[in-house]
Amino acid sequence: MADSTTLDVPAAVREKYGAIAKSIGSLRQASRGSSGQADASCRAGGCCGGGGDADPISSHLYPETQTRDLPPEAVAVSLGCGNPTALLPLEAGQTVLDLGSGGGIDVLLSARRVGPTGKVYGLDMTDEMLALARENQRKAGVTNVEFLKGTIEAIPLPDNSVDVVISNCVINLSTDKDAVFREAFRVLRPGGRFAVSDVIVRGEVPADVRRNMELWVGCIAGALKDTEYTSKLASAGFTDIELDPWRVYHLDDARAFLTDSGLDVDALAPQVEGRFASAFIRARKPAAVACCGPQCCA
Ligand SMILES: C[S@@+](CC[C@H](N)C(=O)[O-])C[C@H]1O[C@@H](n2cnc3c(N)ncnc32)[C@H](O)[C@@H]1O
């Protein structure tokens, strides 16, 4: 069984999500516009939750009223664990950045809300996902969007250039979460908002689960404890931090995500029951202090 402490996690993540994006691309060629693509997306071998209606993590995240005008491929390759676009009101003219934008579902939803005077960046490190996202953008006919290649640990945008950072089930995949939070803080304008959906851990989980590569690339093993999440955000400078676990994974869910891990499902599922959850996490970069003279601004 692959061990995430000795193998190259970013390479494994890129390989996994590249394969998922390619499987959606091949399916599109095989049957343009047909349904059932979510299942195909995860036949490539596990993703955040594994996909499909029975997937405990990625299923039933968006109301149909929100997604019905999007290209089916953008909806099919939704691999998140929440709906970050529902976390706060986006305003016309704002600049939004989606960390780990995948097939682009949250970018396209945000683009509608910030309107033609706003801009939404999607950032992803996987070429195949970027190609799929750009194709989805083209199909959606959206022009106020740009997909950037890069990592969430070194965001290719200037300081103080973004109003809202969103992300959907990606930060758990990073091996350097401190860098991700520092970078999100850097690119946000003073007063800017951080509003993400992610898997978190409540309490301790067995070391075998933490080390398992399949579970890392499946958004489980790399998840931060709730207390670490908030303390790391605070260390990066964020304030007004809120963490709201909204979908807690119980025994059957634990069995589902442990199934392809190569671990002893019967032994481990009861030990992780209720420990993993999808959470909404919100925080703010403090507003700039008004300058009132040479002394207070020194
Ligand atoms: C679980 S999928 C989520 C995709 C999308 N947010 C969604 O909700 O459908 C993770 C995505 O994040 C990207 N990713 C993972 N780690 C990354 C990193 N360190 N930097 C940039 N992209 C990353 C992967 O390539 C993949 O497209």
mmCIF file of N, CA and C in Angstrom, residues 148-236:
data_model
loop_
_atom_site.group_PDB
_atom_site.id
_atom_site.type_symbol
_atom_site.label_atom_id
_atom_site.label_comp_id
_atom_site.label_asym_id
_atom_site.label_seq_id
_atom_site.Cartn_x
_atom_site.Cartn_y
_atom_site.Cartn_z
ATOM 1 N N LEU A 148 -5.764 29.840 -14.432
ATOM 2 C CA LEU A 148 -4.316 30.004 -14.311
ATOM 3 C C LEU A 148 -3.683 28.681 -13.918
ATOM 4 N N LYS A 149 -2.502 28.423 -14.456
ATOM 5 C CA LYS A 149 -1.761 27.236 -14.024
ATOM 6 C C LYS A 149 -0.822 27.621 -12.890
ATOM 7 N N GLY A 150 -0.848 26.844 -11.829
ATOM 8 C CA GLY A 150 0.051 27.113 -10.715
ATOM 9 C C GLY A 150 -0.410 26.349 -9.489
ATOM 10 N N THR A 151 0.318 26.553 -8.405
ATOM 11 C CA THR A 151 -0.040 25.838 -7.182
ATOM 12 C C THR A 151 -0.634 26.799 -6.160
ATOM 13 N N ILE A 152 -1.428 26.246 -5.294
ATOM 14 C CA ILE A 152 -2.081 27.072 -4.273
ATOM 15 C C ILE A 152 -1.082 27.465 -3.177
ATOM 16 N N GLU A 153 0.109 26.850 -3.197
ATOM 17 C CA GLU A 153 1.155 27.215 -2.238
ATOM 18 C C GLU A 153 1.990 28.389 -2.751
ATOM 19 N N ALA A 154 1.845 28.752 -4.023
ATOM 20 C CA ALA A 154 2.596 29.881 -4.613
ATOM 21 C C ALA A 154 1.678 30.509 -5.656
ATOM 22 N N ILE A 155 0.722 31.278 -5.204
ATOM 23 C CA ILE A 155 -0.351 31.775 -6.088
ATOM 24 C C ILE A 155 0.211 32.817 -7.072
ATOM 25 N N PRO A 156 -0.019 32.625 -8.366
ATOM 26 C CA PRO A 156 0.574 33.550 -9.361
ATOM 27 C C PRO A 156 -0.266 34.818 -9.558
ATOM 28 N N LEU A 157 -0.533 35.519 -8.463
ATOM 29 C CA LEU A 157 -1.265 36.792 -8.533
ATOM 30 C C LEU A 157 -0.581 37.775 -7.587
ATOM 31 N N PRO A 158 -0.733 39.082 -7.861
ATOM 32 C CA PRO A 158 -0.072 40.083 -7.007
ATOM 33 C C PRO A 158 -0.706 40.203 -5.621
ATOM 34 N N ASP A 159 0.019 40.839 -4.716
ATOM 35 C CA ASP A 159 -0.507 41.141 -3.371
ATOM 36 C C ASP A 159 -1.780 41.979 -3.506
ATOM 37 N N ASN A 160 -2.690 41.814 -2.553
ATOM 38 C CA ASN A 160 -3.865 42.702 -2.416
ATOM 39 C C ASN A 160 -4.661 42.859 -3.714
ATOM 40 N N SER A 161 -4.858 41.756 -4.448
ATOM 41 C CA SER A 161 -5.509 41.884 -5.752
ATOM 42 C C SER A 161 -6.869 41.181 -5.840
ATOM 43 N N VAL A 162 -7.304 40.528 -4.751
ATOM 44 C CA VAL A 162 -8.499 39.680 -4.815
ATOM 45 C C VAL A 162 -9.448 40.071 -3.672
ATOM 46 N N ASP A 163 -10.770 40.067 -3.964
ATOM 47 C CA ASP A 163 -11.743 40.383 -2.900
ATOM 48 C C ASP A 163 -12.156 39.144 -2.109
ATOM 49 N N VAL A 164 -12.274 38.008 -2.813
ATOM 50 C CA VAL A 164 -12.760 36.795 -2.149
ATOM 51 C C VAL A 164 -11.956 35.600 -2.637
ATOM 52 N N VAL A 165 -11.442 34.812 -1.697
ATOM 53 C CA VAL A 165 -10.809 33.530 -2.035
ATOM 54 C C VAL A 165 -11.793 32.426 -1.687
ATOM 55 N N ILE A 166 -12.116 31.592 -2.686
ATOM 56 C CA ILE A 166 -12.939 30.423 -2.420
ATOM 57 C C ILE A 166 -12.113 29.173 -2.723
ATOM 58 N N SER A 167 -12.595 28.017 -2.285
ATOM 59 C CA SER A 167 -11.934 26.757 -2.605
ATOM 60 C C SER A 167 -12.879 25.637 -2.204
ATOM 61 N N ASN A 168 -12.792 24.524 -2.923
ATOM 62 C CA ASN A 168 -13.727 23.443 -2.651
ATOM 63 C C ASN A 168 -13.000 22.111 -2.600
ATOM 64 N N CYS A 169 -12.669 21.690 -1.405
ATOM 65 C CA CYS A 169 -12.095 20.364 -1.170
ATOM 66 C C CYS A 169 -10.711 20.209 -1.791
ATOM 67 N N VAL A 170 -9.871 21.203 -1.595
ATOM 68 C CA VAL A 170 -8.532 21.190 -2.189
ATOM 69 C C VAL A 170 -7.451 21.383 -1.118
ATOM 70 N N ILE A 171 -7.710 22.231 -0.140
ATOM 71 C CA ILE A 171 -6.647 22.560 0.822
ATOM 72 C C ILE A 171 -6.211 21.300 1.580
ATOM 73 N N ASN A 172 -7.150 20.370 1.797
ATOM 74 C CA ASN A 172 -6.764 19.111 2.472
ATOM 75 C C ASN A 172 -5.714 18.349 1.669
ATOM 76 N N LEU A 173 -5.654 18.572 0.347
ATOM 77 C CA LEU A 173 -4.707 17.828 -0.497
ATOM 78 C C LEU A 173 -3.286 18.379 -0.401
ATOM 79 N N SER A 174 -3.138 19.583 0.124
ATOM 80 C CA SER A 174 -1.825 20.225 0.140
ATOM 81 C C SER A 174 -0.944 19.644 1.250
ATOM 82 N N THR A 175 0.357 19.555 0.939
ATOM 83 C CA THR A 175 1.307 19.106 1.966
ATOM 84 C C THR A 175 1.898 20.309 2.713
ATOM 85 N N ASP A 176 1.516 21.533 2.314
ATOM 86 C CA ASP A 176 2.025 22.720 3.014
ATOM 87 C C ASP A 176 0.872 23.726 3.220
ATOM 88 N N LYS A 177 0.012 23.384 4.180
ATOM 89 C CA LYS A 177 -1.181 24.224 4.400
ATOM 90 C C LYS A 177 -0.807 25.627 4.889
ATOM 91 N N ASP A 178 0.293 25.751 5.642
ATOM 92 C CA ASP A 178 0.696 27.094 6.115
ATOM 93 C C ASP A 178 0.965 28.006 4.919
ATOM 94 N N ALA A 179 1.634 27.452 3.906
ATOM 95 C CA ALA A 179 1.926 28.256 2.710
ATOM 96 C C ALA A 179 0.625 28.656 2.014
ATOM 97 N N VAL A 180 -0.348 27.733 1.956
ATOM 98 C CA VAL A 180 -1.626 28.046 1.298
ATOM 99 C C VAL A 180 -2.309 29.217 2.011
ATOM 100 N N PHE A 181 -2.361 29.166 3.337
ATOM 101 C CA PHE A 181 -3.043 30.239 4.081
ATOM 102 C C PHE A 181 -2.271 31.561 3.957
ATOM 103 N N ARG A 182 -0.940 31.483 3.989
ATOM 104 C CA ARG A 182 -0.127 32.708 3.831
ATOM 105 C C ARG A 182 -0.379 33.342 2.465
ATOM 106 N N GLU A 183 -0.425 32.501 1.435
ATOM 107 C CA GLU A 183 -0.633 33.008 0.084
ATOM 108 C C GLU A 183 -2.048 33.575 -0.093
ATOM 109 N N ALA A 184 -3.033 32.893 0.467
ATOM 110 C CA ALA A 184 -4.410 33.413 0.365
ATOM 111 C C ALA A 184 -4.483 34.781 1.034
ATOM 112 N N PHE A 185 -3.830 34.911 2.183
ATOM 113 C CA PHE A 185 -3.822 36.188 2.908
ATOM 114 C C PHE A 185 -3.125 37.264 2.076
ATOM 115 N N ARG A 186 -2.013 36.898 1.471
ATOM 116 C CA ARG A 186 -1.229 37.872 0.693
ATOM 117 C C ARG A 186 -2.032 38.440 -0.470
ATOM 118 N N VAL A 187 -2.734 37.564 -1.214
ATOM 119 C CA VAL A 187 -3.409 38.055 -2.430
ATOM 120 C C VAL A 187 -4.717 38.775 -2.113
ATOM 121 N N LEU A 188 -5.276 38.550 -0.920
ATOM 122 C CA LEU A 188 -6.527 39.233 -0.575
ATOM 123 C C LEU A 188 -6.281 40.705 -0.302
ATOM 124 N N ARG A 189 -7.255 41.529 -0.708
ATOM 125 C CA ARG A 189 -7.198 42.946 -0.347
ATOM 126 C C ARG A 189 -7.545 43.065 1.130
ATOM 127 N N PRO A 190 -7.099 44.135 1.796
ATOM 128 C CA PRO A 190 -7.528 44.350 3.178
ATOM 129 C C PRO A 190 -9.059 44.313 3.242
ATOM 130 N N GLY A 191 -9.574 43.583 4.219
ATOM 131 C CA GLY A 191 -11.029 43.433 4.340
ATOM 132 C C GLY A 191 -11.567 42.287 3.497
ATOM 133 N N GLY A 192 -10.709 41.649 2.688
ATOM 134 C CA GLY A 192 -11.147 40.567 1.799
ATOM 135 C C GLY A 192 -11.550 39.322 2.584
ATOM 136 N N ARG A 193 -12.336 38.470 1.904
ATOM 137 C CA ARG A 193 -12.925 37.309 2.580
ATOM 138 C C ARG A 193 -12.337 35.998 2.071
ATOM 139 N N PHE A 194 -12.209 35.055 2.994
ATOM 140 C CA PHE A 194 -11.778 33.691 2.687
ATOM 141 C C PHE A 194 -13.001 32.814 2.995
ATOM 142 N N ALA A 195 -13.499 32.065 2.005
ATOM 143 C CA ALA A 195 -14.739 31.293 2.204
ATOM 144 C C ALA A 195 -14.592 29.962 1.483
ATOM 145 N N VAL A 196 -14.243 28.925 2.220
ATOM 146 C CA VAL A 196 -13.930 27.659 1.564
ATOM 147 C C VAL A 196 -14.723 26.508 2.167
ATOM 148 N N SER A 197 -14.785 25.453 1.365
ATOM 149 C CA SER A 197 -15.355 24.196 1.822
ATOM 150 C C SER A 197 -14.198 23.195 1.870
ATOM 151 N N ASP A 198 -14.124 22.411 2.925
ATOM 152 C CA ASP A 198 -13.009 21.466 3.028
ATOM 153 C C ASP A 198 -13.380 20.324 3.968
ATOM 154 N N VAL A 199 -12.630 19.225 3.857
ATOM 155 C CA VAL A 199 -12.794 18.133 4.822
ATOM 156 C C VAL A 199 -11.949 18.456 6.048
ATOM 157 N N ILE A 200 -12.505 18.247 7.213
ATOM 158 C CA ILE A 200 -11.762 18.479 8.457
ATOM 159 C C ILE A 200 -11.909 17.245 9.371
ATOM 160 N N VAL A 201 -11.065 17.205 10.397
ATOM 161 C CA VAL A 201 -11.073 16.083 11.337
ATOM 162 C C VAL A 201 -11.430 16.601 12.722
ATOM 163 N N ARG A 202 -12.250 15.846 13.407
ATOM 164 C CA ARG A 202 -12.578 16.186 14.795
ATOM 165 C C ARG A 202 -12.058 15.062 15.666
ATOM 166 N N GLY A 203 -11.028 15.331 16.470
ATOM 167 C CA GLY A 203 -10.415 14.284 17.295
ATOM 168 C C GLY A 203 -9.279 13.602 16.553
ATOM 169 N N GLU A 204 -8.872 12.440 17.100
ATOM 170 C CA GLU A 204 -7.715 11.732 16.528
ATOM 171 C C GLU A 204 -8.170 10.673 15.543
ATOM 172 N N VAL A 205 -7.329 10.406 14.527
ATOM 173 C CA VAL A 205 -7.610 9.275 13.631
ATOM 174 C C VAL A 205 -6.371 8.394 13.571
ATOM 175 N N PRO A 206 -6.566 7.074 13.292
ATOM 176 C CA PRO A 206 -5.428 6.153 13.320
ATOM 177 C C PRO A 206 -4.325 6.559 12.337
ATOM 178 N N ALA A 207 -3.071 6.294 12.738
ATOM 179 C CA ALA A 207 -1.912 6.651 11.919
ATOM 180 C C ALA A 207 -1.966 5.981 10.547
ATOM 181 N N ASP A 208 -2.499 4.748 10.469
ATOM 182 C CA ASP A 208 -2.586 4.047 9.173
ATOM 183 C C ASP A 208 -3.428 4.842 8.185
ATOM 184 N N VAL A 209 -4.465 5.480 8.693
ATOM 185 C CA VAL A 209 -5.339 6.288 7.830
ATOM 186 C C VAL A 209 -4.574 7.525 7.361
ATOM 187 N N ARG A 210 -3.870 8.172 8.271
ATOM 188 C CA ARG A 210 -3.104 9.383 7.940
ATOM 189 C C ARG A 210 -2.039 9.137 6.880
ATOM 190 N N ARG A 211 -1.437 7.914 6.912
ATOM 191 C CA ARG A 211 -0.303 7.633 6.013
ATOM 192 C C ARG A 211 -0.727 7.144 4.631
ATOM 193 N N ASN A 212 -2.011 6.802 4.479
ATOM 194 C CA ASN A 212 -2.439 6.099 3.271
ATOM 195 C C ASN A 212 -2.580 7.049 2.066
ATOM 196 N N MET A 213 -1.845 6.754 0.993
ATOM 197 C CA MET A 213 -1.834 7.664 -0.164
ATOM 198 C C MET A 213 -3.196 7.735 -0.848
ATOM 199 N N GLU A 214 -3.872 6.582 -0.985
ATOM 200 C CA GLU A 214 -5.193 6.604 -1.623
ATOM 201 C C GLU A 214 -6.133 7.525 -0.857
ATOM 202 N N LEU A 215 -6.034 7.485 0.466
ATOM 203 C CA LEU A 215 -6.908 8.330 1.277
ATOM 204 C C LEU A 215 -6.461 9.785 1.242
ATOM 205 N N TRP A 216 -5.160 10.008 0.998
ATOM 206 C CA TRP A 216 -4.715 11.406 0.878
ATOM 207 C C TRP A 216 -5.291 12.007 -0.407
ATOM 208 N N VAL A 217 -5.088 11.309 -1.540
ATOM 209 C CA VAL A 217 -5.579 11.881 -2.799
ATOM 210 C C VAL A 217 -7.108 11.864 -2.850
ATOM 211 N N GLY A 218 -7.746 11.106 -1.980
ATOM 212 C CA GLY A 218 -9.210 11.090 -1.878
ATOM 213 C C GLY A 218 -9.748 12.093 -0.881
ATOM 214 N N CYS A 219 -8.913 13.044 -0.459
ATOM 215 C CA CYS A 219 -9.343 14.185 0.391
ATOM 216 C C CYS A 219 -9.582 13.828 1.851
ATOM 217 N N ILE A 220 -9.044 12.690 2.304
ATOM 218 C CA ILE A 220 -9.307 12.269 3.684
ATOM 219 C C ILE A 220 -8.048 12.404 4.551
ATOM 220 N N ALA A 221 -6.958 11.724 4.117
ATOM 221 C CA ALA A 221 -5.802 11.600 5.019
ATOM 222 C C ALA A 221 -5.107 12.927 5.306
ATOM 223 N N GLY A 222 -5.199 13.886 4.374
ATOM 224 C CA GLY A 222 -4.508 15.166 4.581
ATOM 225 C C GLY A 222 -5.347 16.204 5.304
ATOM 226 N N ALA A 223 -6.561 15.822 5.691
ATOM 227 C CA ALA A 223 -7.456 16.812 6.318
ATOM 228 C C ALA A 223 -6.886 17.296 7.654
ATOM 229 N N LEU A 224 -7.010 18.598 7.883
ATOM 230 C CA LEU A 224 -6.544 19.182 9.155
ATOM 231 C C LEU A 224 -7.569 18.970 10.255
ATOM 232 N N LYS A 225 -7.076 18.905 11.484
ATOM 233 C CA LYS A 225 -8.013 18.940 12.614
ATOM 234 C C LYS A 225 -8.671 20.318 12.654
ATOM 235 N N ASP A 226 -9.897 20.372 13.150
ATOM 236 C CA ASP A 226 -10.626 21.648 13.196
ATOM 237 C C ASP A 226 -9.832 22.719 13.948
ATOM 238 N N THR A 227 -9.205 22.307 15.061
ATOM 239 C CA THR A 227 -8.466 23.287 15.863
ATOM 240 C C THR A 227 -7.216 23.788 15.135
ATOM 241 N N GLU A 228 -6.589 22.867 14.369
ATOM 242 C CA GLU A 228 -5.398 23.275 13.596
ATOM 243 C C GLU A 228 -5.796 24.230 12.473
ATOM 244 N N TYR A 229 -6.943 23.950 11.863
ATOM 245 C CA TYR A 229 -7.408 24.795 10.755
ATOM 246 C C TYR A 229 -7.514 26.234 11.233
ATOM 247 N N THR A 230 -8.186 26.416 12.366
ATOM 248 C CA THR A 230 -8.408 27.790 12.821
ATOM 249 C C THR A 230 -7.093 28.403 13.319
ATOM 250 N N SER A 231 -6.237 27.596 13.961
ATOM 251 C CA SER A 231 -5.002 28.214 14.465
ATOM 252 C C SER A 231 -4.056 28.576 13.310
ATOM 253 N N LYS A 232 -4.048 27.761 12.270
ATOM 254 C CA LYS A 232 -3.181 28.089 11.122
ATOM 255 C C LYS A 232 -3.698 29.340 10.394
ATOM 256 N N LEU A 233 -5.012 29.462 10.278
ATOM 257 C CA LEU A 233 -5.565 30.677 9.657
ATOM 258 C C LEU A 233 -5.192 31.908 10.478
ATOM 259 N N ALA A 234 -5.306 31.774 11.800
ATOM 260 C CA ALA A 234 -4.973 32.909 12.670
ATOM 261 C C ALA A 234 -3.494 33.248 12.541
ATOM 262 N N SER A 235 -2.626 32.214 12.467
ATOM 263 C CA SER A 235 -1.183 32.486 12.319
ATOM 264 C C SER A 235 -0.884 33.209 11.017
ATOM 265 N N ALA A 236 -1.684 32.943 9.986
ATOM 266 C CA ALA A 236 -1.461 33.630 8.705
ATOM 267 C C ALA A 236 -1.957 35.071 8.758
#
